[in-house]
GROMACS .gro file of C-alpha atoms in nm:
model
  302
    1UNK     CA    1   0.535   0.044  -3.056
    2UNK     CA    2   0.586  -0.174  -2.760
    3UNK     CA    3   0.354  -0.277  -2.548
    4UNK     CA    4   0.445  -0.398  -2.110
    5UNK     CA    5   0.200  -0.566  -1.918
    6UNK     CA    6   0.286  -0.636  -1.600
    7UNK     CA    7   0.024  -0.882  -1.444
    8UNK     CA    8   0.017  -0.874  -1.091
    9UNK     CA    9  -0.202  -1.049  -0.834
   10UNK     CA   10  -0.433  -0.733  -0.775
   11UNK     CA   11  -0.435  -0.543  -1.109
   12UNK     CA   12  -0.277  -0.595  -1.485
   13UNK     CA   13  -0.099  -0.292  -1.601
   14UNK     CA   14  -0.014  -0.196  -1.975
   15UNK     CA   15   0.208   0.049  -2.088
   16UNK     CA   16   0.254   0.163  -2.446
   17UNK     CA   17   0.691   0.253  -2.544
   18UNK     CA   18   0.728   0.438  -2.893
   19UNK     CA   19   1.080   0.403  -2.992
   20UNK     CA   20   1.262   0.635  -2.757
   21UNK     CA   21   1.141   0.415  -2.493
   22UNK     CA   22   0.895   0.701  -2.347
   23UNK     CA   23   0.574   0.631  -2.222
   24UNK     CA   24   0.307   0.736  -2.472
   25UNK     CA   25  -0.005   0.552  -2.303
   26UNK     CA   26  -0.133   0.340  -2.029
   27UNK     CA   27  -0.390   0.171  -1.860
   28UNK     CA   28  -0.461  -0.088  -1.561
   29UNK     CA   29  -0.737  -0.318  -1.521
   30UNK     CA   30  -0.809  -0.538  -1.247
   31UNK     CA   31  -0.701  -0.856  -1.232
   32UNK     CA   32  -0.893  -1.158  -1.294
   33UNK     CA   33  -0.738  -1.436  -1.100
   34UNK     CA   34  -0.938  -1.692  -1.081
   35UNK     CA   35  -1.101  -1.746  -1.412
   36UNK     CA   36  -0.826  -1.789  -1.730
   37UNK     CA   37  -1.074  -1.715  -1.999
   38UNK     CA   38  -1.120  -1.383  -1.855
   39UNK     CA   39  -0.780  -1.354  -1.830
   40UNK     CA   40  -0.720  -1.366  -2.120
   41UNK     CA   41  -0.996  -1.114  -2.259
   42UNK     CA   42  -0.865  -0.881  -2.087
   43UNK     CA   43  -0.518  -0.924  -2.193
   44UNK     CA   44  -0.694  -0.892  -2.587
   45UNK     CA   45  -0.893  -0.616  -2.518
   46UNK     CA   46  -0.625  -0.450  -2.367
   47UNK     CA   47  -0.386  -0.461  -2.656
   48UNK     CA   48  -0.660  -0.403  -2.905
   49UNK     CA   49  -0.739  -0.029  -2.743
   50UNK     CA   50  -0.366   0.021  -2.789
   51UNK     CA   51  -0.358  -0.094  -3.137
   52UNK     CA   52  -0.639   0.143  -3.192
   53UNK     CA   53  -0.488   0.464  -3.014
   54UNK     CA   54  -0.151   0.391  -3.202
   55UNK     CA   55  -0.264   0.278  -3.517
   56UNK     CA   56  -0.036   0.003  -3.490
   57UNK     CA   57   0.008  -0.324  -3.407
   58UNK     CA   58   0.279  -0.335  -3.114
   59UNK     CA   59   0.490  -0.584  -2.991
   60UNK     CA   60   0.366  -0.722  -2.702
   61UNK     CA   61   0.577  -0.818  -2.393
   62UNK     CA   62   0.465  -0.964  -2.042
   63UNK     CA   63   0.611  -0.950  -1.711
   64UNK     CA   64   0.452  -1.216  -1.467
   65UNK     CA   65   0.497  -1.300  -1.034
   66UNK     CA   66   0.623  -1.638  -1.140
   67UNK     CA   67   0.849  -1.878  -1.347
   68UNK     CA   68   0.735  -1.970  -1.683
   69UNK     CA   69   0.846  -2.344  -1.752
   70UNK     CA   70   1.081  -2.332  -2.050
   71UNK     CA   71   1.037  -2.741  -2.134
   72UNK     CA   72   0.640  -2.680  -2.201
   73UNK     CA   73   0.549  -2.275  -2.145
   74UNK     CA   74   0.304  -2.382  -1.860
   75UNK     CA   75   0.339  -2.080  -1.591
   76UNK     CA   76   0.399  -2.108  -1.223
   77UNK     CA   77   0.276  -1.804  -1.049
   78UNK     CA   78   0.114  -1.847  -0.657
   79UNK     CA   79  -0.035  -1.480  -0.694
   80UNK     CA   80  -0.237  -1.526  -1.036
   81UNK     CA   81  -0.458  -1.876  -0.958
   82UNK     CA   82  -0.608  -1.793  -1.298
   83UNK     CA   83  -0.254  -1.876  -1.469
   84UNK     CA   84  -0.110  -2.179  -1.285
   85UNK     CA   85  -0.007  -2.455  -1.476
   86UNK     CA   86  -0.146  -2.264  -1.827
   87UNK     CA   87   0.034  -2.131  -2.158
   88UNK     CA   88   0.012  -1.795  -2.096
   89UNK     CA   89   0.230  -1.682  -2.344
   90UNK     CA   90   0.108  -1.967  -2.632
   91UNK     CA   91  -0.241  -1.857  -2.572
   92UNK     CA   92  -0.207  -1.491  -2.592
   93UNK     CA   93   0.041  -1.540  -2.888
   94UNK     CA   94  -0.261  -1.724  -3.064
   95UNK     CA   95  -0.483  -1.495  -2.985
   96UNK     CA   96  -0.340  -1.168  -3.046
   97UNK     CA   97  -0.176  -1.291  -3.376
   98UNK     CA   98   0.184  -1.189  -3.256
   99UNK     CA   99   0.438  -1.320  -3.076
  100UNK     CA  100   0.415  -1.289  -2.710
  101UNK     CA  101   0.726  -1.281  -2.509
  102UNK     CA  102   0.722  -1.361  -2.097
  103UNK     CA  103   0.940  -1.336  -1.807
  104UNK     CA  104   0.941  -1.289  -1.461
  105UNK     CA  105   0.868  -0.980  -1.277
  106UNK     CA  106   1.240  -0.944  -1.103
  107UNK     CA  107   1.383  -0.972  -1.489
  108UNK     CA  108   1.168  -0.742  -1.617
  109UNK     CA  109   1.267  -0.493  -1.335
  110UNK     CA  110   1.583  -0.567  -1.399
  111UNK     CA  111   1.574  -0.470  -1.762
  112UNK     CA  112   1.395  -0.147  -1.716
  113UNK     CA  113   1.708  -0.010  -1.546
  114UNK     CA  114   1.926  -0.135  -1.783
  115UNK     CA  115   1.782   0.060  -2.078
  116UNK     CA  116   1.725   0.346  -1.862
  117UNK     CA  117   1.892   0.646  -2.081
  118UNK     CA  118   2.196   0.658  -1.875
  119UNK     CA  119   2.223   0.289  -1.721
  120UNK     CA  120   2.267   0.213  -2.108
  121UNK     CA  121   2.626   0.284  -2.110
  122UNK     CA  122   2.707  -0.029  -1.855
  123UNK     CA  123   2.668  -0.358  -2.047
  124UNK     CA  124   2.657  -0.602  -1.743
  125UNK     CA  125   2.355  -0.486  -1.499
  126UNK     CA  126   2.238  -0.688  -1.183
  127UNK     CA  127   1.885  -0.555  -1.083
  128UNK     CA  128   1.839  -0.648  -0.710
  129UNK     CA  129   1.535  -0.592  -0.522
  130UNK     CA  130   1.519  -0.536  -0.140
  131UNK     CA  131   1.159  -0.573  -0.049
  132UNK     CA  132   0.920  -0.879   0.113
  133UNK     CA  133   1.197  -1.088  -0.065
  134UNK     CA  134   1.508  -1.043  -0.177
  135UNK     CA  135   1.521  -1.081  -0.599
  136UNK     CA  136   1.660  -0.959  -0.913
  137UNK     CA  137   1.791  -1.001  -1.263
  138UNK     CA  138   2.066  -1.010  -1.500
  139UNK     CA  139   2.059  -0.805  -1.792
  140UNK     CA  140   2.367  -0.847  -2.085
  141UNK     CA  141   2.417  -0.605  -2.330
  142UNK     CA  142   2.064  -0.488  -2.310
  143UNK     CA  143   1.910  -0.861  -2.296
  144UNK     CA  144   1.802  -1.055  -1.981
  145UNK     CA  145   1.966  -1.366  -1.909
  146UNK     CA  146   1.678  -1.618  -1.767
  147UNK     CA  147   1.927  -1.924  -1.782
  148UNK     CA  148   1.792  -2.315  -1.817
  149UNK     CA  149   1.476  -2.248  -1.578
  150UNK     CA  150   1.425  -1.846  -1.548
  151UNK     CA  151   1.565  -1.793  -1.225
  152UNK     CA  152   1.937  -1.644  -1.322
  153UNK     CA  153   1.958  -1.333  -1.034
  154UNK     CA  154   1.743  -1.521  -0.789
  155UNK     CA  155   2.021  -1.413  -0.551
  156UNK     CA  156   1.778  -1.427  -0.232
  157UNK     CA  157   1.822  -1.796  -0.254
  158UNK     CA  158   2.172  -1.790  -0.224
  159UNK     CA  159   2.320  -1.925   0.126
  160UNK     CA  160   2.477  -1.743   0.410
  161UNK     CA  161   2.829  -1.719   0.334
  162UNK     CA  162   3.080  -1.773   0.594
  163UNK     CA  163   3.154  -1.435   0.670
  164UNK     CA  164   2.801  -1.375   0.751
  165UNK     CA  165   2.826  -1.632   1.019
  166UNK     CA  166   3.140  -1.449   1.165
  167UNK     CA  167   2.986  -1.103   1.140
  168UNK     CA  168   2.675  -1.241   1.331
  169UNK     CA  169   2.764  -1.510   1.549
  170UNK     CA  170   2.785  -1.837   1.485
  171UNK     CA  171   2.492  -1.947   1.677
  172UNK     CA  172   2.256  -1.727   1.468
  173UNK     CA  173   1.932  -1.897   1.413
  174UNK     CA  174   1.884  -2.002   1.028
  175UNK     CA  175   1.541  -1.937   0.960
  176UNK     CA  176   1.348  -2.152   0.731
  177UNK     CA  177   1.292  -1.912   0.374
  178UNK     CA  178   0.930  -1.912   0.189
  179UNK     CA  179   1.136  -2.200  -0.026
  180UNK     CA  180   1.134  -2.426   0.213
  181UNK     CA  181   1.538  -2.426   0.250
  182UNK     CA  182   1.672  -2.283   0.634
  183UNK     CA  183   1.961  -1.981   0.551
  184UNK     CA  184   1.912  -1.839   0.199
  185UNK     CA  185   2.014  -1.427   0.244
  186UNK     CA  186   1.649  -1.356   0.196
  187UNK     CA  187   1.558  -1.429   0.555
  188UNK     CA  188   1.766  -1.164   0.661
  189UNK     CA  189   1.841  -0.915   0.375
  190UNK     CA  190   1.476  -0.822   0.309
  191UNK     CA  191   1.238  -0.577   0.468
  192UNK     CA  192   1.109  -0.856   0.722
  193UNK     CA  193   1.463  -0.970   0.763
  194UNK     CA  194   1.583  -0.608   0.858
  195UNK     CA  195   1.341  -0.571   1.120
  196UNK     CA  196   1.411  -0.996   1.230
  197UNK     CA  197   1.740  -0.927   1.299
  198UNK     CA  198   1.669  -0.643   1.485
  199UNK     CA  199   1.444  -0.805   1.694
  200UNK     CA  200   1.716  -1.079   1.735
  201UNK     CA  201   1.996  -0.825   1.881
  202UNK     CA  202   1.798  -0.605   2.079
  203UNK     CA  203   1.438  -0.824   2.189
  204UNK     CA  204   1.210  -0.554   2.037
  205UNK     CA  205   1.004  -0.608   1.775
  206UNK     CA  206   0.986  -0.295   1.513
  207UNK     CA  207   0.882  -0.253   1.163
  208UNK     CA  208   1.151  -0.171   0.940
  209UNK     CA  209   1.045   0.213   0.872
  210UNK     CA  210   1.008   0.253   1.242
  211UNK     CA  211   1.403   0.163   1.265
  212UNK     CA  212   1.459   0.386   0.985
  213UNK     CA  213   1.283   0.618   1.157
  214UNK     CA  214   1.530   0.609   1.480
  215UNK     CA  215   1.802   0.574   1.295
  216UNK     CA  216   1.785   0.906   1.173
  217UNK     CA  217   1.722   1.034   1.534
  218UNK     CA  218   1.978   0.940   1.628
  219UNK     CA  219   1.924   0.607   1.818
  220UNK     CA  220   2.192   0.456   1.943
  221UNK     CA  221   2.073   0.045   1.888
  222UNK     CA  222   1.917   0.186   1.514
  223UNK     CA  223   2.231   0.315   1.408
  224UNK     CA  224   2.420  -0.004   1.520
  225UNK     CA  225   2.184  -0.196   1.380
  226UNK     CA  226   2.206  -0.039   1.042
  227UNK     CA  227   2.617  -0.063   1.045
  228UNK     CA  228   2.547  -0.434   1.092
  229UNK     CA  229   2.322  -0.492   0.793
  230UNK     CA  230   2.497  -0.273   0.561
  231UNK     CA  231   2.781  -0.520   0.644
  232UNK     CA  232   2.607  -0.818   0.562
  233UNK     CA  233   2.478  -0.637   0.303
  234UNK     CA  234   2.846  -0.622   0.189
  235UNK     CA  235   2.935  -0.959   0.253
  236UNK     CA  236   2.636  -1.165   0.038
  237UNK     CA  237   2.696  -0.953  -0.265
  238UNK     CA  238   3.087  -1.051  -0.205
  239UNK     CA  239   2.975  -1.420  -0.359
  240UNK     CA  240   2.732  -1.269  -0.636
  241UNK     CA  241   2.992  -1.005  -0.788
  242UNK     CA  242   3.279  -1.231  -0.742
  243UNK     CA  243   3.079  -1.429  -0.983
  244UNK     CA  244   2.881  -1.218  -1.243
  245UNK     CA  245   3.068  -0.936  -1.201
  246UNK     CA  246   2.864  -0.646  -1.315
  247UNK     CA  247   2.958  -0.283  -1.434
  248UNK     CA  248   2.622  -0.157  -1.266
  249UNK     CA  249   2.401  -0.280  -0.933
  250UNK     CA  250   2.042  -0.133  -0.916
  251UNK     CA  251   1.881  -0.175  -0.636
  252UNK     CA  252   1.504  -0.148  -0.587
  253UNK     CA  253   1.276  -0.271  -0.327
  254UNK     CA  254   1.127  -0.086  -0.030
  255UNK     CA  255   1.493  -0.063   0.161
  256UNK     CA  256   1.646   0.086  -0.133
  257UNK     CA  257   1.451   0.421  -0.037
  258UNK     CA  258   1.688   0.368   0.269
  259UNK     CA  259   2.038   0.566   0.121
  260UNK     CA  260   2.256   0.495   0.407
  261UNK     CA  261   2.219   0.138   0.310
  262UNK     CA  262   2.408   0.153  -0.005
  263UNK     CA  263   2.602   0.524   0.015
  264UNK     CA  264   2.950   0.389   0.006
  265UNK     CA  265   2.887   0.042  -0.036
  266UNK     CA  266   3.128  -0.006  -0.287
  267UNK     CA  267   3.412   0.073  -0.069
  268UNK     CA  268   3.236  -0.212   0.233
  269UNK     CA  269   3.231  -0.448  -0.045
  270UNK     CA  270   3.591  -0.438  -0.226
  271UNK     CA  271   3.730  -0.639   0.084
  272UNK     CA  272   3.532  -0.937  -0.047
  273UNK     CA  273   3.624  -0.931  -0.386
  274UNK     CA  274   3.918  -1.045  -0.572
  275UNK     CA  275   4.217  -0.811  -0.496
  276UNK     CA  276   4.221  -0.718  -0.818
  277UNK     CA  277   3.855  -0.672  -0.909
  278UNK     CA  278   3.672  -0.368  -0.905
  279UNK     CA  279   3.321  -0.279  -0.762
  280UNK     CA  280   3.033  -0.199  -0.923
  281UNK     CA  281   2.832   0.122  -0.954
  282UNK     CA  282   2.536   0.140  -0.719
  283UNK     CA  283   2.260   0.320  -0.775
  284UNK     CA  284   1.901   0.290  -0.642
  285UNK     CA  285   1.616   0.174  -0.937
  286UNK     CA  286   1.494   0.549  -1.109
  287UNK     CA  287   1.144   0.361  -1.232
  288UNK     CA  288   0.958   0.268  -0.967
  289UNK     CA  289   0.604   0.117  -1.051
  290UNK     CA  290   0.653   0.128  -1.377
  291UNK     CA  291   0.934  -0.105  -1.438
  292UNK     CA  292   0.742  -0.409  -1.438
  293UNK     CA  293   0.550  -0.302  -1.760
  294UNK     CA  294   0.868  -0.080  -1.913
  295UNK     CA  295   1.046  -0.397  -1.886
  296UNK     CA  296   0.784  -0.634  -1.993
  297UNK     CA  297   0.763  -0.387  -2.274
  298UNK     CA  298   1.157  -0.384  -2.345
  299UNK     CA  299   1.206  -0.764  -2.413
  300UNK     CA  300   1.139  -0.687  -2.792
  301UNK     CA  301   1.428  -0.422  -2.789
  302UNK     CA  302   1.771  -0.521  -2.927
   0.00000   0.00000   0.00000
């Protein structure tokens, strides 16, 4: 059996895989974030109700809203104050009397698509998530790649390539990201940046769904509006496919519910590739709320 937890900043969530990957049990408790010892009770008491419902003792995978330091396992995570600056993974590892594997939330999404029954077939996947941010992961041959300091796929960090600048005008403000850097494509390729740069052509101020909304009415600023971001859309991931180059793109995030975004995207984005590479698939995420814990779950498969 494998067992996901995906720790969050609101509620921990486990979910029990048998080998076919399906879902045979799960649970979610809240989430004690400001007390570590507690923390990690619940983490053990957790596992040991699945242990008892299975009969087994399951592998036991973690997906966390954070980087875990790879030079001394101490976890950064802003959302969990419970887990700053501990061993997550060492402690639990002690504690349940198994090893204990972590990663980081956008990973972990990234490798529940990729073992997805169908997504199987492509061996290069880049999970990217649209939301609050703009994230993802990189998932070879069934494996996520973290890299030297579990951030591989952080492509909302990436800069504003030149083509951007063209397609928007070169006197577009570069907005300072939650980094601390002014023009990574998370400013304006998440949900906040959707509704910024709306705001920025047309002076109104509207909530992403509420364009979405008028888009599909019709209106005539919406529909311009979306034109222009599925361009930049095109353009950023010109940079990121030129250099991973995957067979598959899942995309997940509030805008991915948004189809128009991505419908024929991989015919906007072959003019910035190499003339002689090929786009991806895209397809938006099939799993939802559970791929935090189906992926946590999934870094003991092989």
């Amino acid at each position: 059996m494998f067992y996901g937890f995906d720790m969050g900043g609101s509620k921990i969530a486990l979910g029990v895989y048998d080998a076919q990957r399906q879902l045979v049990w799960s649970k979610r408790v809240p989430t004690p974030r400001d007390d570590y010892a507690q923390l990690l009770e619940s983490f053990t008491r957790l596992t040991a109700e699945a242990d008892a419902i299975t009969s087994q003792r399951g592998s036991v995978g973690v997906g966390v809203p954070g980087l875990p330091n790879p030079d001394d396992g101490t976890l950064f995570t802003a959302n969990v104050p419970a887990a700053q600056g501990q061993r997550l993974g060492r402690d639990l590892s002690e504690r349940l009397g198994r090893e204990v594997r972590i990663d980081n939330d956008a990973n972990c999404f990234a490798l529940s698509e990729a073992w997805d029954d169908e997504f199987r077939a492509y061996p290069v996947v880049l999970g990217l998530i649209l939301g609050t941010g703009v994230g993802g992961g990189l998932v070879v041959d069934g494996k996520p790649v973290s890299g030297r300091s579990f951030i591989t796929g952080e492509a909302g960090h990436m800069r504003l390539p030149v083509d951007a600048l063209a397609l928007l005008g070169q006197d577009i403000p570069l907005r300072q990201c939650g980094c601390g850097k002014r023009g990574c494509i998370e400013t304006l390729l998440s949900g906040q940046g959707f509704s910024w740069l709306f705001h920025h052509f047309y002076q109104q101020t509207l909530s992403a769904p509420v364009i979405i909304e008028r888009y599909y009415q019709g209106d005539p600023q919406a529909q311009a509006h979306t034109g222009r971001f599925r361009a930049l859309l095109a353009v950023c991931l010109g940079n990121l496919l030129t250099l991973l180059d995957p067979h598959l793109v899942v995309l997940g995030g509030g805008l991915s519910n948004f189809a128009v975004l991505y419908d024929g995207l991989a015919e906007q984005v072959q003019p910035h590739l190499l003339p002689r590479a090929k786009p991806p698939r895209f397809a938006q995420a099939r799993h939802g709320d559970a791929g935090g814990m189906r992926g946590a779950a999934f870094l003991h498969l092989r």
